[in-house]
Every structure is written in C-alpha cells, then in structure tokens.
C-alpha cells in the first residue's frame, strides 16, 4: 500500500507571491510530443472554453519530469496531462465563471469571502511579472491516471470539480472507507507518489494540480526563489520578428 498523502496547509498567497522569480527563460514544449506512458488531452479546448489552446505546453524541465513520473507508474497505467500553460483569457474565464457560480449560491457573502472561496480552486488571473498566475508560467500541470484501455481511473471527483472531496487528502480522513473509496485512496496515492518523487509539489485543494519551478512550487518546496515567471508559446510571427530585428540591428 502506498504511503498516506499528508494533509498540507492551503497556500498563503501573500507569502507565495512575495517569493522572487529568477526566470531561466526555459522554453515551452508541447506535451503531445510524448509517446508511451505520458499522454496529452487538452481538456479545456475539448470542452470548448473560449481561447483555450489545442495543446498542453509545459516548460522543458517539467516535460522531462513528467516523463520520469510516468515511467515510475505501475505497469498498465499512463499519466495523462489535462491542462498546463494557459492564456490569460482562459484564466480569467475560469476565475469569473467559478466566482459567479459561488456568488449565485451564496449572495450574502462579501467580496473577500467570494474571492477566498474561488481561489481555493482557481488562482486570481495575473500577468504581473512579480506574481503571475501559476498556470501562466508553464510550471503547473493538471494530471490524472488512465488504465491500459485509455479510461481515466476513479479519483473520487471529476477533474476541476470544486468540492471539498477534491482536496488531495480528503479521502485519507475516512475511518472506514468503502471498497470504492479505498480504490480512490490508492489511485490518488499512486499519482501523488509518482509526481512528488519526480520533484513536483501538489496544491492541497486539487488532487490533479502539481507544480514545478513556479512560486507555488518554491513555497511548498521550501525554495528561496522560483525559476519560472509568466511566459507564452513562441509564435511564428514572433520568431520572424526577432529574426528581422537581428538583421536590422
């Protein structure tokens, strides 16, 4: 049996965003390059989220560590990337959508309370170079496990399900888990073990969310600074513009 998932505190965002960033300028690479036990399924694009991209981009080191995590899984399992780098507009859409749902359910709550509840599952949209949203850095990944038929394992909740049961260690608190709940516990432990051994840290409110290199990773990992700040995939237009600028210069 895998070791129990520890119950970690929620991030103190003031401390998280106070950590310095020394971006190493590592490029983004498409996770769809992977073969074998690492796969990519851009969930937001498939769901038709406005401006979502049909690819899962990650920093190069993140890609290599995902490969390491996938290789460490038990035979028959594949690591599936559901989301990674995302445009600011997608981050804003996700934040606004969840905020509005929560506000509709609890209209009496203050703006501060609504923001706190929303940030449990979606970070505040930000391209501030000192405090970018984690998914805008290319260092955050949303992942799950699939079996040898390509079907997602039962993780207790759906990806992006905004409920207390989505907290990574939620099922660890059960005194007498049912057979199905025990299976969920094992699945989450398997994912957690593979990802943390590969150097990732987990966001405790989301069993699917892992970080490397960004401010969340630095905070949970006890590192003095982050390696990744706000970034974006290089486009053909940008590449040509840089080449023209070099020639003119």
Short mmCIF file of N, CA, C and O in Angstrom, two decimals, residues 125-178:
data_model
loop_
_atom_site.label_atom_id
_atom_site.label_comp_id
_atom_site.label_asym_id
_atom_site.label_seq_id
_atom_site.Cartn_x
_atom_site.Cartn_y
_atom_site.Cartn_z
N UNK A 125 -6.41 35.73 -11.87
CA UNK A 125 -5.70 35.96 -13.13
C UNK A 125 -4.67 37.07 -12.98
O UNK A 125 -4.99 38.15 -12.46
N UNK A 126 -3.44 36.81 -13.39
CA UNK A 126 -2.39 37.81 -13.24
C UNK A 126 -1.24 37.54 -14.20
O UNK A 126 -0.76 36.41 -14.30
N UNK A 127 -0.82 38.61 -14.90
CA UNK A 127 0.41 38.56 -15.69
C UNK A 127 1.50 39.42 -15.05
O UNK A 127 2.52 39.68 -15.67
N UNK A 128 1.25 39.85 -13.81
CA UNK A 128 2.24 40.63 -13.07
C UNK A 128 3.55 39.83 -13.03
O UNK A 128 3.57 38.70 -12.56
N UNK A 129 4.65 40.39 -13.53
CA UNK A 129 5.91 39.64 -13.54
C UNK A 129 6.38 39.22 -12.15
O UNK A 129 7.15 38.27 -12.01
N UNK A 130 5.87 39.88 -11.10
CA UNK A 130 6.25 39.52 -9.72
C UNK A 130 5.32 38.47 -9.13
O UNK A 130 5.68 37.82 -8.14
N UNK A 131 4.14 38.27 -9.74
CA UNK A 131 3.16 37.34 -9.17
C UNK A 131 2.22 36.82 -10.25
O UNK A 131 1.02 37.07 -10.22
N UNK A 132 2.73 36.06 -11.22
CA UNK A 132 1.86 35.54 -12.27
C UNK A 132 1.01 34.38 -11.78
O UNK A 132 1.38 33.66 -10.86
N UNK A 133 -0.15 34.19 -12.40
CA UNK A 133 -0.96 33.01 -12.09
C UNK A 133 -0.12 31.76 -12.39
O UNK A 133 0.58 31.71 -13.40
N UNK A 134 -0.18 30.75 -11.53
CA UNK A 134 0.68 29.57 -11.70
C UNK A 134 0.62 28.93 -13.08
O UNK A 134 1.65 28.58 -13.66
N UNK A 135 -0.59 28.80 -13.65
CA UNK A 135 -0.71 28.14 -14.96
C UNK A 135 -0.17 28.99 -16.10
O UNK A 135 0.06 28.47 -17.20
N UNK A 136 0.07 30.28 -15.86
CA UNK A 136 0.64 31.13 -16.90
C UNK A 136 2.16 31.01 -16.97
O UNK A 136 2.79 31.60 -17.85
N UNK A 137 2.75 30.23 -16.07
CA UNK A 137 4.21 30.10 -16.03
C UNK A 137 4.72 28.89 -16.81
O UNK A 137 5.92 28.78 -17.06
N UNK A 138 3.83 27.97 -17.15
CA UNK A 138 4.28 26.72 -17.77
C UNK A 138 4.82 25.73 -16.77
O UNK A 138 5.33 24.67 -17.15
N UNK A 139 4.70 26.05 -15.47
CA UNK A 139 5.19 25.16 -14.43
C UNK A 139 4.09 24.39 -13.71
O UNK A 139 4.39 23.52 -12.89
N UNK A 140 2.83 24.70 -14.01
CA UNK A 140 1.70 23.99 -13.40
C UNK A 140 1.12 22.99 -14.39
O UNK A 140 1.00 23.29 -15.59
N UNK A 141 0.78 21.83 -13.88
CA UNK A 141 0.14 20.82 -14.72
C UNK A 141 -1.05 20.21 -13.97
O UNK A 141 -1.01 20.05 -12.76
N UNK A 142 -2.09 19.92 -14.71
CA UNK A 142 -3.24 19.18 -14.19
C UNK A 142 -3.18 17.79 -14.81
O UNK A 142 -3.19 17.66 -16.04
N UNK A 143 -3.12 16.76 -13.97
CA UNK A 143 -2.87 15.41 -14.46
C UNK A 143 -3.80 14.41 -13.79
O UNK A 143 -4.36 14.67 -12.72
N UNK A 144 -3.95 13.27 -14.43
CA UNK A 144 -4.67 12.15 -13.86
C UNK A 144 -4.05 10.87 -14.39
O UNK A 144 -3.05 10.90 -15.12
N UNK A 145 -4.65 9.73 -14.03
CA UNK A 145 -4.16 8.43 -14.45
C UNK A 145 -5.20 7.75 -15.33
O UNK A 145 -6.40 7.88 -15.10
N UNK A 146 -4.72 7.02 -16.34
CA UNK A 146 -5.62 6.23 -17.17
C UNK A 146 -5.12 4.79 -17.21
O UNK A 146 -3.93 4.52 -17.03
N UNK A 147 -6.06 3.86 -17.42
CA UNK A 147 -5.70 2.45 -17.43
C UNK A 147 -5.26 2.02 -18.83
O UNK A 147 -5.15 2.85 -19.76
N UNK A 148 -5.02 0.72 -19.00
CA UNK A 148 -4.50 0.25 -20.29
C UNK A 148 -5.54 0.24 -21.39
O UNK A 148 -5.23 -0.05 -22.55
N UNK A 149 -6.79 0.60 -21.06
CA UNK A 149 -7.82 0.81 -22.07
C UNK A 149 -7.97 2.28 -22.44
O UNK A 149 -8.81 2.64 -23.26
N UNK A 150 -7.17 3.13 -21.78
CA UNK A 150 -7.27 4.56 -22.04
C UNK A 150 -8.37 5.26 -21.28
O UNK A 150 -8.71 6.40 -21.58
N UNK A 151 -8.92 4.59 -20.28
CA UNK A 151 -10.00 5.18 -19.48
C UNK A 151 -9.43 5.77 -18.19
O UNK A 151 -8.56 5.17 -17.55
N UNK A 152 -9.95 6.92 -17.80
CA UNK A 152 -9.48 7.58 -16.58
C UNK A 152 -9.86 6.77 -15.35
O UNK A 152 -10.98 6.27 -15.25
N UNK A 153 -8.93 6.67 -14.41
CA UNK A 153 -9.21 5.99 -13.16
C UNK A 153 -10.16 6.82 -12.31
O UNK A 153 -10.23 8.04 -12.44
N UNK A 154 -10.87 6.16 -11.41
CA UNK A 154 -11.75 6.85 -10.47
C UNK A 154 -10.89 7.54 -9.42
O UNK A 154 -10.22 6.89 -8.62
N UNK A 155 -10.89 8.87 -9.43
CA UNK A 155 -10.12 9.65 -8.48
C UNK A 155 -11.01 10.27 -7.39
O UNK A 155 -10.58 11.13 -6.64
N UNK A 156 -12.27 9.84 -7.33
CA UNK A 156 -13.17 10.32 -6.29
C UNK A 156 -14.03 11.49 -6.71
O UNK A 156 -15.19 11.60 -6.32
N UNK A 157 -13.46 12.39 -7.50
CA UNK A 157 -14.20 13.51 -8.08
C UNK A 157 -13.72 13.68 -9.51
O UNK A 157 -12.67 13.15 -9.89
N UNK A 158 -14.45 14.45 -10.27
CA UNK A 158 -14.01 14.78 -11.62
C UNK A 158 -12.91 15.82 -11.58
O UNK A 158 -12.75 16.56 -10.60
N UNK A 159 -12.13 15.90 -12.62
CA UNK A 159 -11.17 17.00 -12.79
C UNK A 159 -11.92 18.32 -12.74
O UNK A 159 -12.97 18.50 -13.37
N UNK A 160 -11.40 19.25 -11.96
CA UNK A 160 -11.96 20.59 -11.79
C UNK A 160 -13.28 20.62 -11.02
O UNK A 160 -13.99 21.62 -11.05
N UNK A 161 -13.62 19.56 -10.33
CA UNK A 161 -14.83 19.56 -9.51
C UNK A 161 -14.55 20.36 -8.24
O UNK A 161 -13.68 19.99 -7.44
N UNK A 162 -15.26 21.46 -8.05
CA UNK A 162 -14.98 22.39 -6.96
C UNK A 162 -15.74 21.99 -5.70
O UNK A 162 -16.67 22.67 -5.26
N UNK A 163 -15.32 20.89 -5.09
CA UNK A 163 -15.94 20.40 -3.86
C UNK A 163 -14.84 20.01 -2.87
O UNK A 163 -13.70 19.75 -3.26
N UNK A 164 -15.17 19.94 -1.58
CA UNK A 164 -14.17 19.53 -0.59
C UNK A 164 -13.56 18.16 -0.88
O UNK A 164 -12.39 17.91 -0.54
N UNK A 165 -14.31 17.27 -1.53
CA UNK A 165 -13.79 15.94 -1.83
C UNK A 165 -12.65 15.98 -2.84
O UNK A 165 -11.90 15.00 -2.97
N UNK A 166 -12.48 17.12 -3.54
CA UNK A 166 -11.38 17.25 -4.49
C UNK A 166 -10.05 17.54 -3.81
O UNK A 166 -9.00 17.43 -4.45
N UNK A 167 -10.08 17.90 -2.53
CA UNK A 167 -8.83 18.10 -1.81
C UNK A 167 -8.04 16.79 -1.83
O UNK A 167 -8.59 15.71 -1.61
N UNK A 168 -6.76 16.91 -2.09
CA UNK A 168 -5.94 15.72 -2.36
C UNK A 168 -6.03 14.68 -1.26
O UNK A 168 -6.12 13.48 -1.53
N UNK A 169 -6.01 15.11 -0.01
CA UNK A 169 -6.00 14.17 1.11
C UNK A 169 -7.39 13.93 1.70
O UNK A 169 -7.51 13.35 2.77
N UNK A 170 -8.44 14.35 1.00
CA UNK A 170 -9.80 14.28 1.56
C UNK A 170 -10.19 12.86 1.97
O UNK A 170 -10.76 12.65 3.05
N UNK A 171 -9.88 11.87 1.15
CA UNK A 171 -10.31 10.51 1.45
C UNK A 171 -9.44 9.84 2.51
O UNK A 171 -9.83 8.81 3.07
N UNK A 172 -8.28 10.44 2.81
CA UNK A 172 -7.41 9.90 3.85
C UNK A 172 -8.06 10.00 5.23
O UNK A 172 -7.71 9.27 6.15
N UNK A 173 -9.02 10.92 5.37
CA UNK A 173 -9.65 11.16 6.67
C UNK A 173 -10.76 10.15 6.98
O UNK A 173 -11.29 10.15 8.10
N UNK A 174 -11.12 9.31 6.03
CA UNK A 174 -12.20 8.35 6.24
C UNK A 174 -11.77 7.22 7.19
O UNK A 174 -10.73 6.59 6.97
N UNK A 175 -12.56 6.98 8.22
CA UNK A 175 -12.23 5.92 9.18
C UNK A 175 -12.46 4.53 8.59
O UNK A 175 -11.66 3.62 8.79
N UNK A 176 -13.58 4.38 7.88
CA UNK A 176 -13.91 3.09 7.30
C UNK A 176 -14.30 3.26 5.83
O UNK A 176 -15.48 3.25 5.48
N UNK A 177 -13.32 3.45 4.97
CA UNK A 177 -13.63 3.65 3.56
C UNK A 177 -14.28 2.41 2.94
O UNK A 177 -13.92 1.27 3.27
N UNK A 178 -15.21 2.65 2.06
CA UNK A 178 -15.84 1.56 1.31
C UNK A 178 -14.83 1.02 0.31
O UNK A 178 -13.77 1.63 0.07
#
